[in-house]
C-alpha positions as a Markdown table, in Angstrom:
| # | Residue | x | y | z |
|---|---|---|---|---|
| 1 | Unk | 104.5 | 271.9 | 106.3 |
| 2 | Unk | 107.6 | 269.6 | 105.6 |
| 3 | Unk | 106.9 | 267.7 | 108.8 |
| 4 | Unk | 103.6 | 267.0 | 107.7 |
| 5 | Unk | 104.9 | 265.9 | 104.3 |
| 6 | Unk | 107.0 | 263.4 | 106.0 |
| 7 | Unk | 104.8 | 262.4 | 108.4 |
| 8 | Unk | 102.0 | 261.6 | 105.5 |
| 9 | Unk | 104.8 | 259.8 | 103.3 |
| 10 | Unk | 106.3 | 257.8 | 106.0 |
| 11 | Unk | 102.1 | 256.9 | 107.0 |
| 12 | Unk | 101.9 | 255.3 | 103.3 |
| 13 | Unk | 105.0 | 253.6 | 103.4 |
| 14 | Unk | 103.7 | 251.6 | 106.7 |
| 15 | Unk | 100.8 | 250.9 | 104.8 |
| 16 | Unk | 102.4 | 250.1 | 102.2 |
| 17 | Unk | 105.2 | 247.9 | 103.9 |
| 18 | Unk | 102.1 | 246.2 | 106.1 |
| 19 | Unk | 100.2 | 244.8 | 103.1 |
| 20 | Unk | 103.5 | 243.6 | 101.6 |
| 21 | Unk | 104.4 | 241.8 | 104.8 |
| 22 | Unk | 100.6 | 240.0 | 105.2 |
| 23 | Unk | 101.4 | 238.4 | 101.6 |
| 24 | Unk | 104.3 | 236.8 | 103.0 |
| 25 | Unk | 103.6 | 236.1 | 107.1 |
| 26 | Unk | 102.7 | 232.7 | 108.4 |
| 27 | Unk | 98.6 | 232.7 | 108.9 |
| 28 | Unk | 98.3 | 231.7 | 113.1 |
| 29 | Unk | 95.0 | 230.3 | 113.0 |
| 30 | Unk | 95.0 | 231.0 | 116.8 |
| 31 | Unk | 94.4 | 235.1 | 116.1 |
| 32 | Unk | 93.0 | 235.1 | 112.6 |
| 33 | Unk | 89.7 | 236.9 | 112.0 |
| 34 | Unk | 86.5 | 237.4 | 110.1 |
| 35 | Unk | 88.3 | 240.6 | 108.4 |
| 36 | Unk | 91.8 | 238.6 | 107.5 |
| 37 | Unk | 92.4 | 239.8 | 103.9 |
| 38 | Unk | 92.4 | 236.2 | 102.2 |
| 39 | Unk | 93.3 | 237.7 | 98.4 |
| 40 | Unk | 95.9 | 239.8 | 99.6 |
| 41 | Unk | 97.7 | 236.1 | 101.2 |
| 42 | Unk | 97.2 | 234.3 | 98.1 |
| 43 | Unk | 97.6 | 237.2 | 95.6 |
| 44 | Unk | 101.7 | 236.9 | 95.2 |
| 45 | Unk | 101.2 | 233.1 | 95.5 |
| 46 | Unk | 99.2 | 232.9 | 92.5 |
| 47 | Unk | 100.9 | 235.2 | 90.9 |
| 48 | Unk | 104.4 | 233.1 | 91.5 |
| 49 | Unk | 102.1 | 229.7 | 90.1 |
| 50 | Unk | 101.3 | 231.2 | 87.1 |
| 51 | Unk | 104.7 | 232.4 | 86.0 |
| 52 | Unk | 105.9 | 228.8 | 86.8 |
| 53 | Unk | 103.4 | 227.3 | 84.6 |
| 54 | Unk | 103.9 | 229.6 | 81.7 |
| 55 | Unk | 107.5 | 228.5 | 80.9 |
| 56 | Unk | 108.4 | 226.2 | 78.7 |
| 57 | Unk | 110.4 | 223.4 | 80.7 |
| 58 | Unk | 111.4 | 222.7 | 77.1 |
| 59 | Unk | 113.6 | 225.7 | 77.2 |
| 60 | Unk | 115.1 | 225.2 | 80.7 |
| 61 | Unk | 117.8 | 222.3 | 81.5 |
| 62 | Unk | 116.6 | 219.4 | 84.1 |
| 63 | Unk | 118.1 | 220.8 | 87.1 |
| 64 | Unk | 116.1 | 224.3 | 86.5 |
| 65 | Unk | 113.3 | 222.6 | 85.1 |
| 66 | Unk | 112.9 | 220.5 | 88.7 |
| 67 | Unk | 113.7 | 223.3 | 91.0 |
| 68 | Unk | 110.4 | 225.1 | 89.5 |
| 69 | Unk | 108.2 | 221.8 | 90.8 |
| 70 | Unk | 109.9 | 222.5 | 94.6 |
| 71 | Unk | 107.7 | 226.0 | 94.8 |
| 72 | Unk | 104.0 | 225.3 | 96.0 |
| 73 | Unk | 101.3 | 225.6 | 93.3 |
| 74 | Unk | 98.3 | 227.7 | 94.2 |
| 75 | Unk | 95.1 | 228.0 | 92.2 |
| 76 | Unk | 91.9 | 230.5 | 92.6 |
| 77 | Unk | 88.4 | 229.8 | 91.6 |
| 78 | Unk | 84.6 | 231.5 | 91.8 |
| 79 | Unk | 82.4 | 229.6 | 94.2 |
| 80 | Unk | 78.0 | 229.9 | 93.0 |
| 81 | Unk | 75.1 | 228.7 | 94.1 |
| 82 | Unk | 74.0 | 225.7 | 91.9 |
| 83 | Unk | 70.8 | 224.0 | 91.2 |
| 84 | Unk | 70.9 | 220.5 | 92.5 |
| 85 | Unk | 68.4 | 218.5 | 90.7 |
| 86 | Unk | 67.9 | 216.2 | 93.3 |
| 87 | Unk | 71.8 | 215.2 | 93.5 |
| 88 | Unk | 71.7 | 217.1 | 96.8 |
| 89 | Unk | 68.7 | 217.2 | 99.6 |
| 90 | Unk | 68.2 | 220.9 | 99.0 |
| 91 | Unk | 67.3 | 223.1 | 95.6 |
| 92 | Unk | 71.0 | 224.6 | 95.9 |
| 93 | Unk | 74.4 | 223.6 | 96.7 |
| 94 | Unk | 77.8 | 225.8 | 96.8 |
| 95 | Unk | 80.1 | 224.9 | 94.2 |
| 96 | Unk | 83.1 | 225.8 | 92.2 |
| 97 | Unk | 82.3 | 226.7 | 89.0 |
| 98 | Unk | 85.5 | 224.2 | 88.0 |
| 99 | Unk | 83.9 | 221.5 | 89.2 |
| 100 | Unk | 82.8 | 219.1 | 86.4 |
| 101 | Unk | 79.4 | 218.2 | 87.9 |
| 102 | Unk | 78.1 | 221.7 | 87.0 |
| 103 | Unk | 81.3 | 223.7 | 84.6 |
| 104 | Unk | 78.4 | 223.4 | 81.8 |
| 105 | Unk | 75.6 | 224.8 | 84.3 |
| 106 | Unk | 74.8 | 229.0 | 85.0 |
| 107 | Unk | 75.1 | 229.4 | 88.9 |
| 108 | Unk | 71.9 | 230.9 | 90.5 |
| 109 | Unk | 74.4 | 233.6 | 92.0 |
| 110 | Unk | 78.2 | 233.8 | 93.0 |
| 111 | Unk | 78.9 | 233.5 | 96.6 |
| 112 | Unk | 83.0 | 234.4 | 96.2 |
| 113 | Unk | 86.1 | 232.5 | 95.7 |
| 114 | Unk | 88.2 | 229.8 | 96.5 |
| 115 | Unk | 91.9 | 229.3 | 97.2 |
| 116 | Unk | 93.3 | 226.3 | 97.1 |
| 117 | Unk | 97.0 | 224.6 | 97.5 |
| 118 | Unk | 97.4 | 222.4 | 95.2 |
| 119 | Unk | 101.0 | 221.3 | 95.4 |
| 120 | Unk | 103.6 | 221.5 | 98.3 |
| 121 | Unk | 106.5 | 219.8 | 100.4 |
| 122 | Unk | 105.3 | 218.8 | 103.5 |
| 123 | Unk | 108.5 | 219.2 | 104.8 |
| 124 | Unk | 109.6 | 222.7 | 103.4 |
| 125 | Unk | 106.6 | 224.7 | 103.3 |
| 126 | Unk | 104.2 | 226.7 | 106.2 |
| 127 | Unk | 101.5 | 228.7 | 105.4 |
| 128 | Unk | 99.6 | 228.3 | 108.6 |
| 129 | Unk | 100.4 | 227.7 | 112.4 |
| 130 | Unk | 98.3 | 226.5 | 115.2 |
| 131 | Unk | 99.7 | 226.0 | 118.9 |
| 132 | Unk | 103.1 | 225.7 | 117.0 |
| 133 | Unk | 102.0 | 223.7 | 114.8 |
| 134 | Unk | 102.6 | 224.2 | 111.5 |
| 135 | Unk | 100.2 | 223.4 | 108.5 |
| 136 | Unk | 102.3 | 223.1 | 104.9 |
| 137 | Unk | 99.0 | 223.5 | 103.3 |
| 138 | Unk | 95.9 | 225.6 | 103.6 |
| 139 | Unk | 92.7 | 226.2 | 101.5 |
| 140 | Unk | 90.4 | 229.6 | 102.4 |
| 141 | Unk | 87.3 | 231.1 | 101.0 |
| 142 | Unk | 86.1 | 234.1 | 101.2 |
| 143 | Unk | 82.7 | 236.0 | 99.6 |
| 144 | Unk | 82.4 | 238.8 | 97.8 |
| 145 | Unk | 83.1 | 241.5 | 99.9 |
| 146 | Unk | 86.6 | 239.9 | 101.0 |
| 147 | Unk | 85.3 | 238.6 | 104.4 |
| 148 | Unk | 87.0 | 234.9 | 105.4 |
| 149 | Unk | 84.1 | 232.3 | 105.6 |
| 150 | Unk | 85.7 | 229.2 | 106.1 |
| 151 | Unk | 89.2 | 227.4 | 106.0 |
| 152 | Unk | 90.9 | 224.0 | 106.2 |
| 153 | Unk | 94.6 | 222.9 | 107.1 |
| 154 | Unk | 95.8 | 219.9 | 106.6 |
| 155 | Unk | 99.5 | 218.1 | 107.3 |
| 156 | Unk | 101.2 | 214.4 | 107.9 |
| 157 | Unk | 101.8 | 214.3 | 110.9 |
| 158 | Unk | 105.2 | 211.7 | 112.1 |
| 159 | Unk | 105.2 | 213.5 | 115.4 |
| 160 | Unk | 102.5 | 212.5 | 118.2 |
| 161 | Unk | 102.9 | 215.6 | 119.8 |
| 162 | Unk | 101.1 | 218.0 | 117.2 |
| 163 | Unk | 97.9 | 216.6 | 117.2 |
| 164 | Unk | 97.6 | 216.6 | 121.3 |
| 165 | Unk | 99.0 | 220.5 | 121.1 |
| 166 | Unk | 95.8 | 221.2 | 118.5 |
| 167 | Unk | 93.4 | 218.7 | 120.9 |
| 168 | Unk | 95.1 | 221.5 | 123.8 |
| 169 | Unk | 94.1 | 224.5 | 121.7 |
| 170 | Unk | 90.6 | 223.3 | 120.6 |
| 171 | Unk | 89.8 | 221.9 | 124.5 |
| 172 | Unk | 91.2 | 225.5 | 125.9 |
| 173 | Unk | 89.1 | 227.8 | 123.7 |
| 174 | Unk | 86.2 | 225.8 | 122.6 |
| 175 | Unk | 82.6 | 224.4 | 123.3 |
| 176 | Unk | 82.6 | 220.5 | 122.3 |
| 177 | Unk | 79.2 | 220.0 | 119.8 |
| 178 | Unk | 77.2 | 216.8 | 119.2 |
| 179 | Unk | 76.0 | 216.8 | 115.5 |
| 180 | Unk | 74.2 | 214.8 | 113.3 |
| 181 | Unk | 77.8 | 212.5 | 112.0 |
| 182 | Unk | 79.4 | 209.0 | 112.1 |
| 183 | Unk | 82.6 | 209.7 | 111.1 |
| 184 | Unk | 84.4 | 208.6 | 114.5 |
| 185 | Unk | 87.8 | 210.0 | 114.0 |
| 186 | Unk | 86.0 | 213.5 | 113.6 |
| 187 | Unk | 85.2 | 216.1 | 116.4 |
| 188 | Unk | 83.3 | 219.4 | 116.2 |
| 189 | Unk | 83.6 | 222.4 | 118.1 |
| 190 | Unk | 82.5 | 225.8 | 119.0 |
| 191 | Unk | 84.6 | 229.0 | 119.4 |
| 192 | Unk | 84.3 | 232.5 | 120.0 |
| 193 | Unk | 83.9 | 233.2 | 116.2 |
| 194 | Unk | 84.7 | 230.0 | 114.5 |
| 195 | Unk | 82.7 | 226.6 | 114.6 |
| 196 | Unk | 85.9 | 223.8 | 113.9 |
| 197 | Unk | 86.3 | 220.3 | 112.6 |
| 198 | Unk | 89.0 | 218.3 | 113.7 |
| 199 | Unk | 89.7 | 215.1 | 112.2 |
| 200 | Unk | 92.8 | 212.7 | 112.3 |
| 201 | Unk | 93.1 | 209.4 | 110.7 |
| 202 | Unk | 96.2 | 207.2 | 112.4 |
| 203 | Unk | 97.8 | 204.9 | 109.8 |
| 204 | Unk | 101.6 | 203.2 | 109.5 |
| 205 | Unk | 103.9 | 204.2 | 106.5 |
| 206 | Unk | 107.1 | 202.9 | 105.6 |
| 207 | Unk | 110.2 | 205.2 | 105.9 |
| 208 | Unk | 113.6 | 204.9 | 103.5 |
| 209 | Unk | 116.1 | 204.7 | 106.2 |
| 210 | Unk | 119.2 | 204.6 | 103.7 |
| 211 | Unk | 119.9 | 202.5 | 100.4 |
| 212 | Unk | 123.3 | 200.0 | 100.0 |
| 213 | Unk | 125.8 | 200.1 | 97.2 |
| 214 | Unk | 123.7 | 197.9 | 95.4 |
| 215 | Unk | 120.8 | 199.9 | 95.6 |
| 216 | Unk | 118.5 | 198.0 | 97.6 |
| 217 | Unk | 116.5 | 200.3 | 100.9 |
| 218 | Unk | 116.7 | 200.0 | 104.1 |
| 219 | Unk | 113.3 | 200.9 | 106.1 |
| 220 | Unk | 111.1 | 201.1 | 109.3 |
| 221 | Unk | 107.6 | 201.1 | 109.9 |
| 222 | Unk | 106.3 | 204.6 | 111.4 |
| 223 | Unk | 103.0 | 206.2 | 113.1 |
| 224 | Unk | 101.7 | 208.7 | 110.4 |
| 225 | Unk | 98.7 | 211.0 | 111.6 |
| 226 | Unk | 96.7 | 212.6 | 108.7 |
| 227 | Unk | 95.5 | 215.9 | 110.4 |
| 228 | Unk | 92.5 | 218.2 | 108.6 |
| 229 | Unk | 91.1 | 221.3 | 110.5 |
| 230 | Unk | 88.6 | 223.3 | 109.3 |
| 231 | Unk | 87.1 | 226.1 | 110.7 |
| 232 | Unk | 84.0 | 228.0 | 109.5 |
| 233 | Unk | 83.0 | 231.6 | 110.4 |
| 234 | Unk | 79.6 | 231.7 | 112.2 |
| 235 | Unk | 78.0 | 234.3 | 109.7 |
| 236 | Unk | 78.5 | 232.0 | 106.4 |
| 237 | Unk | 77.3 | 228.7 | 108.9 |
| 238 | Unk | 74.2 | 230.9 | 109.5 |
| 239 | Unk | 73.7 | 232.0 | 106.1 |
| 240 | Unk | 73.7 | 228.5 | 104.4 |
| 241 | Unk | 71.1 | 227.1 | 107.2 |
| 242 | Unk | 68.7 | 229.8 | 106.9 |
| 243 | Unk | 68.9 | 229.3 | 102.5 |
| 244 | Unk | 69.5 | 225.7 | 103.0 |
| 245 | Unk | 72.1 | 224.9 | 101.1 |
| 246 | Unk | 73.9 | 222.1 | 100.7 |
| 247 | Unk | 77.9 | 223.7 | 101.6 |
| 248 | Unk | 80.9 | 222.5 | 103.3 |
| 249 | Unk | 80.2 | 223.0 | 107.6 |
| 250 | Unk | 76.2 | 221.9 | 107.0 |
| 251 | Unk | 76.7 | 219.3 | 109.9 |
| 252 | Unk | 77.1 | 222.3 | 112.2 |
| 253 | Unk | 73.1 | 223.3 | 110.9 |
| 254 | Unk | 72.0 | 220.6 | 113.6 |
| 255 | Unk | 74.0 | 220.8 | 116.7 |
| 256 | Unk | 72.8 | 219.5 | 119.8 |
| 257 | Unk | 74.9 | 220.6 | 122.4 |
């Protein structure tokens, strides 16, 4: 009868222990699923936002009050069904219900929520990984009964290398797709479960090398990639074609091959 006991306890604390862990593990976008438990990722995340946002930095002294802004900020929102009035080429769109083109309009329905990054360091912070490449920044959705229905990373990129080891995962384990676009620095794909967006725009920046005594910079001109991936569950692509409406992924609604 003790054995059991312990056996049943020590089966609740690897529950327990596992949940924990998933709010604070890296997301690899290479493995994730339709069942990936999006509020439990972003629960402690939130969570950590609004206790940062509740103090006073009126209370705190500078050097507190700016180690506060390092953490990443993270927000969560209710995604409906909208009426478009003719804004849209369909009668509904998917919208947050913060956005300001409908925050005074009743949705038709709620779909689910949003989560959203809304301020990180580039440098510092990981949420996501692809082919070893990590994202500092990730937004997901998911609908009412918790499934994940789409996501999108996105990073600046100083290193060549990480957009040719995503073109290496997407080439690998996807179908290429011709849809109905004309944004040339974008490809779509098809995957097992996922239909993805890839899209990288190639700019120069200018890099602070080092500053002299009398304060003036020293710089060089560098290759910056601006990376965005999205990928969108199959289900939720489905859905929104057959009710027609107007949602992030509708270019996937007419693929041609």
């Amino acid at each position: 009868m003790k054995k059991s006991i312990t056996l049943c306890i020590l089966f609740a604390l690897f529950i327990f222990s596992s949940c924990r862990s998933q709010s604070d593990k890296l997301v690899d976008l290479g493995q994730i699923s339709k069942d990936f438990d999006v509020s439990e990722f972003y629960r402690s995340r939130i969570e950590k936002t609004k206790e940062i946002i509740s103090k006073d930095p009126k209370s705190m002294d500078k050097k507190s009050a700016l180690k506060l802004l390092d953490n990443p900020f993270f927000v969560k929102d209710t995604l409906g069904y909208y009426k478009t009035d003719g804004r849209f080429p369909t009668e509904l769109s998917l919208e947050s219900t913060s956005d300001w083109m409908v925050r005074a309009k009743k949705p038709t329905d709620i779909f689910g929520y949003g989560y959203k990054t809304v301020a990180y360091n580039s440098d510092k912070d990981t949420l996501a990984i692809l082919n070893r490449v990590p994202f500092p920044k990730m937004d997901m959705v998911e609908d009412l009964n918790g499934n994940l229905m789409y996501l999108k990373v996105d990073k600046t990129s100083k290193n060549e290398s990480d957009l040719n080891k995503i073109k290496d995962y997407i080439t690998k384990n996807c179908k290429k797709l011709t849809v109905e676009d004309d944004d040339g620095q974008a490809s779509y794909w098809e995957g097992k479960f996922f239909y993805y967006y890839l899209s990288a725009n190639e700019h120069k920046e200018e890099e602070i090398l080092s500053y002299d005594a009398e304060g003036n910079k020293k710089t060089r001109s560098i290759n910056v990639t601006e990376i965005s991936l999205a990928m969108f569950e199959k289900s939720y692509i489905k859905k929104m074609e057959e009710l027609h409406i107007y949602s992030p992924g509708r270019k996937f609604w007419k693929k041609s091959g």
